[in-house]
Tab-separated table of C-alpha atoms in Angstrom:
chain	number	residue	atom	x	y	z
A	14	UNK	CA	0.000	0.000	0.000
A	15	UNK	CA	1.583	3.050	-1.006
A	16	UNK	CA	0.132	6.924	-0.650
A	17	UNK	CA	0.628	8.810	-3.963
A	18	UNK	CA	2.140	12.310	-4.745
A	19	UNK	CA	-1.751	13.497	-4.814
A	20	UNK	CA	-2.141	12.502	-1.183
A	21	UNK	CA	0.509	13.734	0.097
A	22	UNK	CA	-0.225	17.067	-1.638
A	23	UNK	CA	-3.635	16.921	-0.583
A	24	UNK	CA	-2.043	16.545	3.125
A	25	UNK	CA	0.360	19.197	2.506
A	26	UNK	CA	-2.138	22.007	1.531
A	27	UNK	CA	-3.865	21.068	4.946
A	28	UNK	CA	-0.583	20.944	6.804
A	29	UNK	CA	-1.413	17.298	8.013
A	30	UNK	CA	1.850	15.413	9.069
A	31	UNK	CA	1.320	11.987	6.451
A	32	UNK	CA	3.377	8.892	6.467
A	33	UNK	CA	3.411	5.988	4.025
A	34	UNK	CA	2.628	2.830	4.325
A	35	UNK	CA	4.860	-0.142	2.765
A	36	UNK	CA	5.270	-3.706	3.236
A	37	UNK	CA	8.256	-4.071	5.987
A	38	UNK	CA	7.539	-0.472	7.466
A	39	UNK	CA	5.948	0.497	10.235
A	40	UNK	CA	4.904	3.964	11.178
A	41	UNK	CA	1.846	6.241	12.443
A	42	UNK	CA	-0.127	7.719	9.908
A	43	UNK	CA	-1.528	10.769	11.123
A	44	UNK	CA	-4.561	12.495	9.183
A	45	UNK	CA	-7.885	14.059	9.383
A	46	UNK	CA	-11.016	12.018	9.071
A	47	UNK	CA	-12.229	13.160	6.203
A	48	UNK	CA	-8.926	12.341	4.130
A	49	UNK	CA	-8.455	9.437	5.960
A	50	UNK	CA	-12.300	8.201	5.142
A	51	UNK	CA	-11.204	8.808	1.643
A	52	UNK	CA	-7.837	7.588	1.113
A	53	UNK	CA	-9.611	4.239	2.675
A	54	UNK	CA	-11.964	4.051	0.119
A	55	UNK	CA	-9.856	4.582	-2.667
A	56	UNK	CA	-7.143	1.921	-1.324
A	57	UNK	CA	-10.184	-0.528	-1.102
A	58	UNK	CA	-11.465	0.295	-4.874
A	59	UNK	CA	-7.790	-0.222	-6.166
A	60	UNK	CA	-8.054	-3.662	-7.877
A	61	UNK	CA	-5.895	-5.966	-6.705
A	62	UNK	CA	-2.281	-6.802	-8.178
A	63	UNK	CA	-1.993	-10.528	-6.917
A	64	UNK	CA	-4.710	-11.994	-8.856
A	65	UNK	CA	-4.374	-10.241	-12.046
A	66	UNK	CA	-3.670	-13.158	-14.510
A	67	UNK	CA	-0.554	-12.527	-17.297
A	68	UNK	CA	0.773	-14.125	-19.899
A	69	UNK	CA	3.181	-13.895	-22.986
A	70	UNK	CA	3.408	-14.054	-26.979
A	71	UNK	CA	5.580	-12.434	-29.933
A	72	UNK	CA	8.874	-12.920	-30.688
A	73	UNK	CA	11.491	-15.334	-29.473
A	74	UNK	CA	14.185	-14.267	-32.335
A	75	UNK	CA	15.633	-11.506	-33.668
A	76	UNK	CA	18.978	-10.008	-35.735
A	77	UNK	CA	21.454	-7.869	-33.813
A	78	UNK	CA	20.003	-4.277	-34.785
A	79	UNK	CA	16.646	-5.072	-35.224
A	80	UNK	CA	13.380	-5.233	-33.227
A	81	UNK	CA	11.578	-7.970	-31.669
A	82	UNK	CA	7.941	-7.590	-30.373
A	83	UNK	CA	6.845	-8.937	-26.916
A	84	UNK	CA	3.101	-8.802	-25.919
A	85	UNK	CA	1.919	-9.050	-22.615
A	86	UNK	CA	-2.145	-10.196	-21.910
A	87	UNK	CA	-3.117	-9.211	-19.134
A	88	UNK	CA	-6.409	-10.607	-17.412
A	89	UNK	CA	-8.708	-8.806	-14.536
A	90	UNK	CA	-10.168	-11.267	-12.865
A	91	UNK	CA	-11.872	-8.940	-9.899
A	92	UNK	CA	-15.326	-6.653	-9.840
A	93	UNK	CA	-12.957	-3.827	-9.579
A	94	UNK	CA	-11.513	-1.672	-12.734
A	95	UNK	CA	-7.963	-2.171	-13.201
A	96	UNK	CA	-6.083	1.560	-13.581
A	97	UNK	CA	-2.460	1.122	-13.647
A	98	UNK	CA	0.847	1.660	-14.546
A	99	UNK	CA	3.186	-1.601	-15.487
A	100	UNK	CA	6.464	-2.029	-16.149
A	101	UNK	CA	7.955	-4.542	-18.133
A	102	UNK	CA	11.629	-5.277	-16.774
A	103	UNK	CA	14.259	-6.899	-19.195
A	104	UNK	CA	17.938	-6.793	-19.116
A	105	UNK	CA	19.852	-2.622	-19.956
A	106	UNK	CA	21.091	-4.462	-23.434
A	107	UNK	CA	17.812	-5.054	-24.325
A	108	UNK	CA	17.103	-1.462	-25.600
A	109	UNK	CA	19.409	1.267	-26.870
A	110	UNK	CA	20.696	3.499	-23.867
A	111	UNK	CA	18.384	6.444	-22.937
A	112	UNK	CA	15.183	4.801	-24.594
A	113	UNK	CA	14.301	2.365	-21.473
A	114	UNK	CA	12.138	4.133	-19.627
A	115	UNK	CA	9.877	4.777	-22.451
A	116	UNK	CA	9.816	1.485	-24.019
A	117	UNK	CA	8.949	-0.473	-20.966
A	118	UNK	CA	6.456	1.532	-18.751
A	119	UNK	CA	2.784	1.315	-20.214
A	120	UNK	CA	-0.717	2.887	-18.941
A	121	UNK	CA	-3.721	0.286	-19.286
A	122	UNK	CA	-7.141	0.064	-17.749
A	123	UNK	CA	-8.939	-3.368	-17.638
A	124	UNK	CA	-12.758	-3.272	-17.116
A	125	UNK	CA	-13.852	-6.118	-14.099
A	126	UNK	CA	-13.812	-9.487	-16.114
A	127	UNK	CA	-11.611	-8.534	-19.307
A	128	UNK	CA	-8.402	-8.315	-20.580
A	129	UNK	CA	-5.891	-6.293	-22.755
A	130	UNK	CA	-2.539	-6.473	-24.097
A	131	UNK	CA	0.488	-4.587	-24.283
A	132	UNK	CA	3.508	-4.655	-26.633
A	133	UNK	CA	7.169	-3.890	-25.691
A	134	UNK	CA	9.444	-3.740	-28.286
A	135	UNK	CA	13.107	-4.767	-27.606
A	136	UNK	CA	16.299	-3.355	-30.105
A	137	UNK	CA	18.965	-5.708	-28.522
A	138	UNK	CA	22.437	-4.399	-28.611
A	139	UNK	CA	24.345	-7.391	-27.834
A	140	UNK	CA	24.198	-11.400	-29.365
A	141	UNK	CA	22.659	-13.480	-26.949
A	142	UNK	CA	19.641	-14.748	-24.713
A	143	UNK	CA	17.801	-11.662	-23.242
A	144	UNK	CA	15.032	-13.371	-20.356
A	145	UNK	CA	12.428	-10.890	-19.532
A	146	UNK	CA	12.778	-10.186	-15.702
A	147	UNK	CA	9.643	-9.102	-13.160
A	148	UNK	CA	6.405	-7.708	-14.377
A	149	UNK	CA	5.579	-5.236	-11.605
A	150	UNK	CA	1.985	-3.350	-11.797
A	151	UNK	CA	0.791	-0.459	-9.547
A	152	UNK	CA	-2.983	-0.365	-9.435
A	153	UNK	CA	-4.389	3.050	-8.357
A	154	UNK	CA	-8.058	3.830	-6.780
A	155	UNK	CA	-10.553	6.289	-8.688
A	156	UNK	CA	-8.931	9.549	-6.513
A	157	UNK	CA	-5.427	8.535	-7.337
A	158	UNK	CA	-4.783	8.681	-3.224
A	159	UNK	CA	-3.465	4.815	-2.404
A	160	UNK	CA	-2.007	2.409	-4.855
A	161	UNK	CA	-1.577	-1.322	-4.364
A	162	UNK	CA	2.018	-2.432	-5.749
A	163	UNK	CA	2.961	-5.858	-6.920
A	164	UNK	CA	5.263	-8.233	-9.277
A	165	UNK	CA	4.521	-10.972	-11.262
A	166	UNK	CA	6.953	-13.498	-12.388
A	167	UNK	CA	6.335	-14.038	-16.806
A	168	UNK	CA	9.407	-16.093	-18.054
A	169	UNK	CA	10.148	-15.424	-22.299
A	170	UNK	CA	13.464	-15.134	-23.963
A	171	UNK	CA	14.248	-13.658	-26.994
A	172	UNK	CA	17.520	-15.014	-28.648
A	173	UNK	CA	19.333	-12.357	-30.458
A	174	UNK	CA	21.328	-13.693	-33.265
A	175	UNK	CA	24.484	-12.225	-35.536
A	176	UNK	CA	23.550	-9.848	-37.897
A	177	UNK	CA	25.021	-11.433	-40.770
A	178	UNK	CA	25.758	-7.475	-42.247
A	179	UNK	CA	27.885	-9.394	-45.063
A	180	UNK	CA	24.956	-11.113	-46.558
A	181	UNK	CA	25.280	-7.942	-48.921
A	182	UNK	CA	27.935	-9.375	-50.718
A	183	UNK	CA	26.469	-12.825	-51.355
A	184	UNK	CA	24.932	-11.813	-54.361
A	185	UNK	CA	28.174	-11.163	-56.205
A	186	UNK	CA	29.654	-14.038	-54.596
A	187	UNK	CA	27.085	-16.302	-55.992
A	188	UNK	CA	27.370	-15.004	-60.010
A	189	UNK	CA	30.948	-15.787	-59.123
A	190	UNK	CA	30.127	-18.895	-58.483
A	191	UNK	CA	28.103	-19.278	-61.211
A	192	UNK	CA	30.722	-18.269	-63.863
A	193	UNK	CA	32.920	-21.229	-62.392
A	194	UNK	CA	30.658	-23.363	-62.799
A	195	UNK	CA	29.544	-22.992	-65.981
A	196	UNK	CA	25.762	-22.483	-66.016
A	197	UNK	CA	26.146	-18.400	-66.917
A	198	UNK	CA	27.330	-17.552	-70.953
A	199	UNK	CA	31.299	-17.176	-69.491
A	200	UNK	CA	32.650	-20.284	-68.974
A	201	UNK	CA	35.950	-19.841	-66.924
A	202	UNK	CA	37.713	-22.070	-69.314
A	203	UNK	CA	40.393	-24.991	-67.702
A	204	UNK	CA	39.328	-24.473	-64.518
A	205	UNK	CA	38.324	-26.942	-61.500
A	206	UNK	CA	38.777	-30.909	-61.807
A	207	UNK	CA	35.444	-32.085	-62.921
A	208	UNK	CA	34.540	-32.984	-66.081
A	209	UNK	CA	31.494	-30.545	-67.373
A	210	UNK	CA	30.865	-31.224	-71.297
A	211	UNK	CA	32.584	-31.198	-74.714
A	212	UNK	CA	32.417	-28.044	-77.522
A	213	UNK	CA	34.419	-26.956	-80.394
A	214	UNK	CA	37.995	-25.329	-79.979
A	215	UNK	CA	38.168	-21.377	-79.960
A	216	UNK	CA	42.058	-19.834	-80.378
A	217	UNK	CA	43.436	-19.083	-76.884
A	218	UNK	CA	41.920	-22.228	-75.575
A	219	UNK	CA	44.651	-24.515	-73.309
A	220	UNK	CA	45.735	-26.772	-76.015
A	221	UNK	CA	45.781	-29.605	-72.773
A	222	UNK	CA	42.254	-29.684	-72.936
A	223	UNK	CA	41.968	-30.969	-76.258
A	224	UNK	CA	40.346	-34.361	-76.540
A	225	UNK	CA	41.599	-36.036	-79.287
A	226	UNK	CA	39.428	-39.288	-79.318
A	227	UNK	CA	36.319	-37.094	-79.668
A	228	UNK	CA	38.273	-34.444	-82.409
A	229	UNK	CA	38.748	-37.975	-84.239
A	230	UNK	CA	35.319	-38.622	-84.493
A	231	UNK	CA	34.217	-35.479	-85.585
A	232	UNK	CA	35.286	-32.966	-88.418
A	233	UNK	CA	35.953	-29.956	-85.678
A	234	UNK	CA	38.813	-30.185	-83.037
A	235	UNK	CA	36.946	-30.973	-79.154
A	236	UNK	CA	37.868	-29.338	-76.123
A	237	UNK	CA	36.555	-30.639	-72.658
A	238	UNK	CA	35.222	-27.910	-70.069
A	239	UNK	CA	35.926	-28.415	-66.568
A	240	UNK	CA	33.752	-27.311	-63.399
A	241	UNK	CA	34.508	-26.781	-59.907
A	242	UNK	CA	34.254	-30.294	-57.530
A	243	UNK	CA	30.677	-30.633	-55.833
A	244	UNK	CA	30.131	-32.313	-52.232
A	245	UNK	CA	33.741	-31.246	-50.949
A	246	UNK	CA	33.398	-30.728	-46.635
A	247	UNK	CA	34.241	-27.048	-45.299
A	248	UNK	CA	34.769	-27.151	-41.385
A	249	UNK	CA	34.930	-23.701	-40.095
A	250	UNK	CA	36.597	-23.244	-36.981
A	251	UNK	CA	36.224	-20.601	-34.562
A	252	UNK	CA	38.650	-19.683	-31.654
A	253	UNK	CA	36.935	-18.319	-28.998
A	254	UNK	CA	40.108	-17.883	-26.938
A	255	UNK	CA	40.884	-14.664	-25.547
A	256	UNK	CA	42.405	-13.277	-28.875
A	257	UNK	CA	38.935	-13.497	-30.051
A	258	UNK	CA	38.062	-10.673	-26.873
A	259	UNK	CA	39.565	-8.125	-28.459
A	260	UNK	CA	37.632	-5.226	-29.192
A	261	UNK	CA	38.447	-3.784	-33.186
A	262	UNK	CA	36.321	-0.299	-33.304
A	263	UNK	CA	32.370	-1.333	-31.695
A	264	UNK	CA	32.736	-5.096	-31.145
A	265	UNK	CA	34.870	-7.594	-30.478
A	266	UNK	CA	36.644	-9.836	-33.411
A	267	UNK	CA	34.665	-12.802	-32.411
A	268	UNK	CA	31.689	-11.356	-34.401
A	269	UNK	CA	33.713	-10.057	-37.254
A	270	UNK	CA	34.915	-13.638	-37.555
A	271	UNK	CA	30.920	-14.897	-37.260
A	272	UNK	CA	30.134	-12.421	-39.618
A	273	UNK	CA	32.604	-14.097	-42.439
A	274	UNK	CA	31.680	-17.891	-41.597
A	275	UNK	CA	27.790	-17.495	-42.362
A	276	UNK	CA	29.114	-15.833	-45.961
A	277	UNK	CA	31.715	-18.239	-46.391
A	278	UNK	CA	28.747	-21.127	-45.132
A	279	UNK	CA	26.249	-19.380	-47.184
A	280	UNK	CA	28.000	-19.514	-50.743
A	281	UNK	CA	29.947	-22.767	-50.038
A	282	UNK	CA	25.984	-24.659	-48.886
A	283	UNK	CA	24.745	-22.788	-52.495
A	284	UNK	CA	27.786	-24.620	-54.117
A	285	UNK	CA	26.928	-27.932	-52.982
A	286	UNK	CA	29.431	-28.358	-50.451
A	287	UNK	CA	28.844	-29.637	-46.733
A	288	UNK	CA	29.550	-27.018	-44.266
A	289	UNK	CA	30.543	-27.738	-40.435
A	290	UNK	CA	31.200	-25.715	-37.778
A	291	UNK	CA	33.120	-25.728	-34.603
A	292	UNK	CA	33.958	-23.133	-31.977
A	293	UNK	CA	36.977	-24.205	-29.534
A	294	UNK	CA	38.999	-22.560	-26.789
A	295	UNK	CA	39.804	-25.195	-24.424
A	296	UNK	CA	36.833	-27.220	-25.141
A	297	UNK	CA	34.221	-27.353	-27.652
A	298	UNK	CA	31.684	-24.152	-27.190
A	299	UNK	CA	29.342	-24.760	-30.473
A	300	UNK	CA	29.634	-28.021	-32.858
A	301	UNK	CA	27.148	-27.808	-36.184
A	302	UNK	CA	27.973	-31.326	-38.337
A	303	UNK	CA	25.547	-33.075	-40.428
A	304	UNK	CA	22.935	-30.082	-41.632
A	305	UNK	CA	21.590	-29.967	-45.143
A	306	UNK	CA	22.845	-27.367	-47.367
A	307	UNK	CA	19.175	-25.543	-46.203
A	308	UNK	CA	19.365	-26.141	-42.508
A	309	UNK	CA	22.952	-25.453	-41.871
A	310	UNK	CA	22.453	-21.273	-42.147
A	311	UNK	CA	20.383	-21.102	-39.167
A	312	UNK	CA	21.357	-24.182	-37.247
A	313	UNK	CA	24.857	-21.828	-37.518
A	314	UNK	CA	23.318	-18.274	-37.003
A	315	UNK	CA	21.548	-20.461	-33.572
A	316	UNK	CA	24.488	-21.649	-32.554
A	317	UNK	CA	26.783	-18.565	-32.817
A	318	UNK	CA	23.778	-16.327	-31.180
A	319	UNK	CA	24.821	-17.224	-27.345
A	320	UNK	CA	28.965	-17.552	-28.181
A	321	UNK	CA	30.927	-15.262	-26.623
A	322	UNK	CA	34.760	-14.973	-25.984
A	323	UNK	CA	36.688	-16.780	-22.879
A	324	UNK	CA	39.292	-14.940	-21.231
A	325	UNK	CA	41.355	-18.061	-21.623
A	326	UNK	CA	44.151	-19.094	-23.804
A	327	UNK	CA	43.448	-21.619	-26.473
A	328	UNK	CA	44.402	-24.906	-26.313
A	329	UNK	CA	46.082	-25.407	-29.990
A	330	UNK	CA	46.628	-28.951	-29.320
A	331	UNK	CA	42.672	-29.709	-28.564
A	332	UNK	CA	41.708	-27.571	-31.269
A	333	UNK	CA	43.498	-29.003	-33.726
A	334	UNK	CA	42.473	-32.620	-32.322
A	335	UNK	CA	38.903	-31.661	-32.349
A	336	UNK	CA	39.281	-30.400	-36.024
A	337	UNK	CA	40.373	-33.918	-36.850
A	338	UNK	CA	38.083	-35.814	-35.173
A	339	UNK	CA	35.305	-33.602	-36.622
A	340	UNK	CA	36.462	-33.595	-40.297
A	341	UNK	CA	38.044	-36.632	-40.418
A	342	UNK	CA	38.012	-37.117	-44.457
A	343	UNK	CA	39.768	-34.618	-46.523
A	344	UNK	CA	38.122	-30.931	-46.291
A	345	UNK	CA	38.733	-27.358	-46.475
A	346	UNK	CA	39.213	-26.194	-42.757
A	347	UNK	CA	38.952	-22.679	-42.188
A	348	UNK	CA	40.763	-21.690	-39.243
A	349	UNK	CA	39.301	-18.016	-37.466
A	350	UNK	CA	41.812	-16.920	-35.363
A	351	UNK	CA	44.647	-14.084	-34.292
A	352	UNK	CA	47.637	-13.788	-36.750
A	353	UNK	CA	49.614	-12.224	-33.782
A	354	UNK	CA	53.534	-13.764	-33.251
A	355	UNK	CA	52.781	-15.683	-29.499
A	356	UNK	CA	49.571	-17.898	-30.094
A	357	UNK	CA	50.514	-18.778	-33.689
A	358	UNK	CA	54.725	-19.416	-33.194
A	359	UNK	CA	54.040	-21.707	-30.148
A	360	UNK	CA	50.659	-22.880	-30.487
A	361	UNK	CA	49.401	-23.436	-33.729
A	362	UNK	CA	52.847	-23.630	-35.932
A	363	UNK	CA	54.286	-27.050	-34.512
A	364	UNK	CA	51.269	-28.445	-34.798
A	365	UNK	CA	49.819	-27.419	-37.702
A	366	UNK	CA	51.374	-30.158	-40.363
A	367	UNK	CA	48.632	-32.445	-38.685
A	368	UNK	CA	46.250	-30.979	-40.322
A	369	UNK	CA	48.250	-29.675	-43.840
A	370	UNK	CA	48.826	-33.108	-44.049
A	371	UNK	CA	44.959	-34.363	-44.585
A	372	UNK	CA	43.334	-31.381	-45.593
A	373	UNK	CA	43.795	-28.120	-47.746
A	374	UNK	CA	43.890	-25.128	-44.673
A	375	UNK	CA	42.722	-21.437	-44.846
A	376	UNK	CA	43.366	-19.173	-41.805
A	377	UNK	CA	41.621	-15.869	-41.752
A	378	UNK	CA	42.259	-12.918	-38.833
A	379	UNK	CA	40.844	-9.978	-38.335
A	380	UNK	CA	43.455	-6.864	-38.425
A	381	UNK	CA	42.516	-3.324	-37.081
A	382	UNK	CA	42.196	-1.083	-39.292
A	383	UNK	CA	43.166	1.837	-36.368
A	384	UNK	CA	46.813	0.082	-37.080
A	385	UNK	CA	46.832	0.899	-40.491
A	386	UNK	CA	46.102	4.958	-39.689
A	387	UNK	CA	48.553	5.107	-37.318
A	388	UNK	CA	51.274	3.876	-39.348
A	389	UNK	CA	50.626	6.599	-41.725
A	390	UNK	CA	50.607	9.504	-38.736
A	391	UNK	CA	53.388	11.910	-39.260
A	392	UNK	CA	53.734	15.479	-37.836
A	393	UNK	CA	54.338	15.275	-34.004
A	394	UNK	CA	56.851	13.172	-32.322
A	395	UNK	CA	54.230	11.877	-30.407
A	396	UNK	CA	52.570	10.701	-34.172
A	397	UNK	CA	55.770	9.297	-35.087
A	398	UNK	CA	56.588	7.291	-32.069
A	399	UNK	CA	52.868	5.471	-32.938
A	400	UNK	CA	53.982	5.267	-36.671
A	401	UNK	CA	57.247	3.408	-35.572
A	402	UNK	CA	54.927	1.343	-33.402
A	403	UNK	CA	52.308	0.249	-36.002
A	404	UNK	CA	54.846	-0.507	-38.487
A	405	UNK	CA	56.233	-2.850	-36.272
A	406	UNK	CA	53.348	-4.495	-35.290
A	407	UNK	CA	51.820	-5.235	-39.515
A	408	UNK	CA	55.378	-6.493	-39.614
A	409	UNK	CA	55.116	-9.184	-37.114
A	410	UNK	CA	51.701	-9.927	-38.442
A	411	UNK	CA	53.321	-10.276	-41.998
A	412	UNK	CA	56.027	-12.777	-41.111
A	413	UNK	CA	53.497	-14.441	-38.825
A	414	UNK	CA	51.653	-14.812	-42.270
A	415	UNK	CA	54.691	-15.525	-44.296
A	416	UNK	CA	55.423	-18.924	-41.469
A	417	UNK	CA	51.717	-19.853	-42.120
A	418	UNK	CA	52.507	-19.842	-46.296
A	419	UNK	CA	55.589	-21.910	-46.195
A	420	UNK	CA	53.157	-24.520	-44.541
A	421	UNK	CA	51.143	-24.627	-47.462
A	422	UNK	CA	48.293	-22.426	-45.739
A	423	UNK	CA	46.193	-19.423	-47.621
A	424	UNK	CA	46.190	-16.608	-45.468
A	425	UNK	CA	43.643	-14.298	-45.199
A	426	UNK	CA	44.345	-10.968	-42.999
A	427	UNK	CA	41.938	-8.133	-43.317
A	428	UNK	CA	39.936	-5.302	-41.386
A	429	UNK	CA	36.284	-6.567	-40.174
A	430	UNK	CA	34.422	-4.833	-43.180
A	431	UNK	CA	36.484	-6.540	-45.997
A	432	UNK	CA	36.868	-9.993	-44.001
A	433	UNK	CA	34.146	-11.512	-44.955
A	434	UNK	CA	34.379	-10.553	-49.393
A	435	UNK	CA	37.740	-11.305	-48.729
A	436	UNK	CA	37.256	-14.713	-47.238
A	437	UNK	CA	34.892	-16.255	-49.973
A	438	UNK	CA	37.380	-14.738	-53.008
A	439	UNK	CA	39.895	-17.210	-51.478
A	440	UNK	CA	37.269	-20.209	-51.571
A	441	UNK	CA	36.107	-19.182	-55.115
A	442	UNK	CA	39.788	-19.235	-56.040
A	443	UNK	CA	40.565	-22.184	-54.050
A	444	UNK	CA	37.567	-23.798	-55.659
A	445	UNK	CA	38.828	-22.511	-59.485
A	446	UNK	CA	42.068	-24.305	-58.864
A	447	UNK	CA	40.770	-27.779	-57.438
A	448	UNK	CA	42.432	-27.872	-54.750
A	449	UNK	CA	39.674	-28.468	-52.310
């Protein structure tokens, strides 16, 4: 029971000393009759909290950056007239900073015996599970005076996946794709390791795809088109180590490296190929193996949703091992990880032939592009202590990339924005060559 700002003004104006009333206080209340007659009457109109009857629909998924839609029903089960305010508690990430207050609070009145419904609309700002947290409701009598106060326990989640903002570039990917494989009017001549179809020699056609028996048979000299090998097995791999932590400009490289394995997963499911995925640190955090080339986008986006870095170093040993055992025929693995000098030179390197020496290997890192301005800084000494700095440090990344190369790995090292592109050129050219 709790005496409202009009009571207490009401009080004021008649210089009556007023106390409140809350559950675990206790105090006098001091006031005339005739308030007191009516702040009674209003407390006893107020329509109780306890019984009121909730439940919840809408939305249980949405993109990072986009809206999801929670509605609340809310059932008056008393001969009294609900007139409230509610508020509709979920965790701060849950809505953009500042616009809180506004989304969660609603107004409502509920006639004796009905109900009504109420919509809050969440704009996560992190990945994740957001669970909705207390409902509380304060009921007020006709006069406004008293208001009876209480919470109602209304579990939902909403799980708030990657945003995927590379999914831009898929279409360009794809005609790509399509080019390779032959079903567009350019035919990428000599490339991939699959035999497509036969058609007449054109000058500047690779005289090693002549095939004589069928230029034998007819009057016109037969060349043999190739296209790119179907059903190969892509395992991306994510380290979720503490590398993966680090912050490059509004998030950390974890979701720049998400962000590039649903491309990469997207155009390599569209090419026929199996996709897998595993995220490892010390042990495995998310395992996708086995999905359909249509299932294995969102079984990946669910997966990746609740991922989020460990302050821990990576185990190379168990990563690699759990590669193998996950992949174990030959595929394209995709390593994710940090291209700096440390976890690479006495983790990964004398290790990696393991896995160079079963499958074809791609590792991809995220650099920061804030490096790349500072090494161009000039005009203080300040500026050129920095530039001395970030030349030294795309050094050490560049003969960190260099070791990877003489292992027979591709190497991919860009900022988060070109990552992604940047990632699925290598497949596609990987894929040209045959040598998945």
């Amino acid at each position: 029971m709790t005496l409202t700002g009009r009571a207490a003004l009401l009080a004021a104006l008649g210089s009556i000393p007023v106390g409140i009333l809350e559950p675990g206080w206790t105090g006098l209340l001091a006031v005339n009759g005739p308030l007191a007659l009516a702040c009674a009457c209003d407390f006893a109109l107020a329509a109780p909290v306890r019984r009121l009857v909730l439940t919840r629909s809408g939305d249980t998924s949405t993109r990072l950056g986009e809206t999801a839609d929670v509605t609340l029903t809310i059932t008056n089960p008393s001969r009294r007239p609900l007139r409230a305010q509610l508020r509709d508690a979920w965790p701060p990430s849950s809505w953009q900073a500042g616009t809180e207050i506004e989304a969660s609070r609603h107004r409502l009145t509920i006639p004796p015996g009905e109900r009504r419904r109420v919509t809050t609309r969440l704009r996560p700002t992190r990945r994740g599970d957001r669970q909705a947290d207390r409902v509380t409701i304060r009921s007020y009598g006709p006069l406004g005076l008293f208001s009876r106060q209480g919470a109602h326990e209304v579990p939902w989640a909403v799980r708030v996946l990657p945003p995927f903002t590379s999914r831009k570039h898929l279409p360009s990917k794809l005609a790509r794709l399509r080019e390779l494989d032959g079903r567009t009017g350019v035919l990428t001549r000599g490339e991939g390791t699959e035999f497509d179809s036969l058609r007449e020699y054109v000058p500047g056609d690779d005289t090693r795809s002549i095939d004589w028996r069928a230029t034998a048979r007819q009057s016109a000299v037969a060349v043999r088109t190739w296209r790119p090998e179907r059903d190969r097995h892509i395992l991306l791999v994510l380290d979720t180590g503490r590398t993966s932590a680090g912050r490059v400009g509004d998030a950390p490289r974890l979701d720049a490296a998400m962000d590039a394995a649903l491309l990469l997963a997207a155009l390599a499911s569209r090419a026929g190929d199996r996709v897998a995925l595993l995220a490892y640190d010390r042990r495995v955090r998310a395992l996708v193996h086995g999905s359909s080339a249509g299932d294995v986008l969102p079984a990946l986006v669910r997966v990746m949703a609740p991922l989020e870095p460990e302050l821990v170093e990576t185990n190379a040993r168990g990563l690699i091992a759990s590669a193998l055992r996950t992949a174990p025929r030959r595929s394209l693995i995709v390593l994710l990880t940090t291209l700096d000098a440390a976890p690479v030179e006495q983790g990964l390197l004398p290790i990696l032939p393991q896995l160079t020496q079963r499958h074809t290997v791609l590792v991809a890192s995220v650099a920061d592009p804030h490096i790349a301005g500072m090494a161009k800084t000039r005009g203080s000494t300040e500026a050129v202590y920095e530039a001395a700095a970030a030349a030294q440090a795309q050094s050490e990344r560049q003969h960190t990339a260099e070791q990877l190369r003489r292992h027979g790995v591709t190497v991919v090292d860009a900022t988060p924005e070109e990552l992604a592109p940047a990632l699925a050129d290598a497949y596609l050219a990987l894929k040209a060559a045959g040598r998945l």
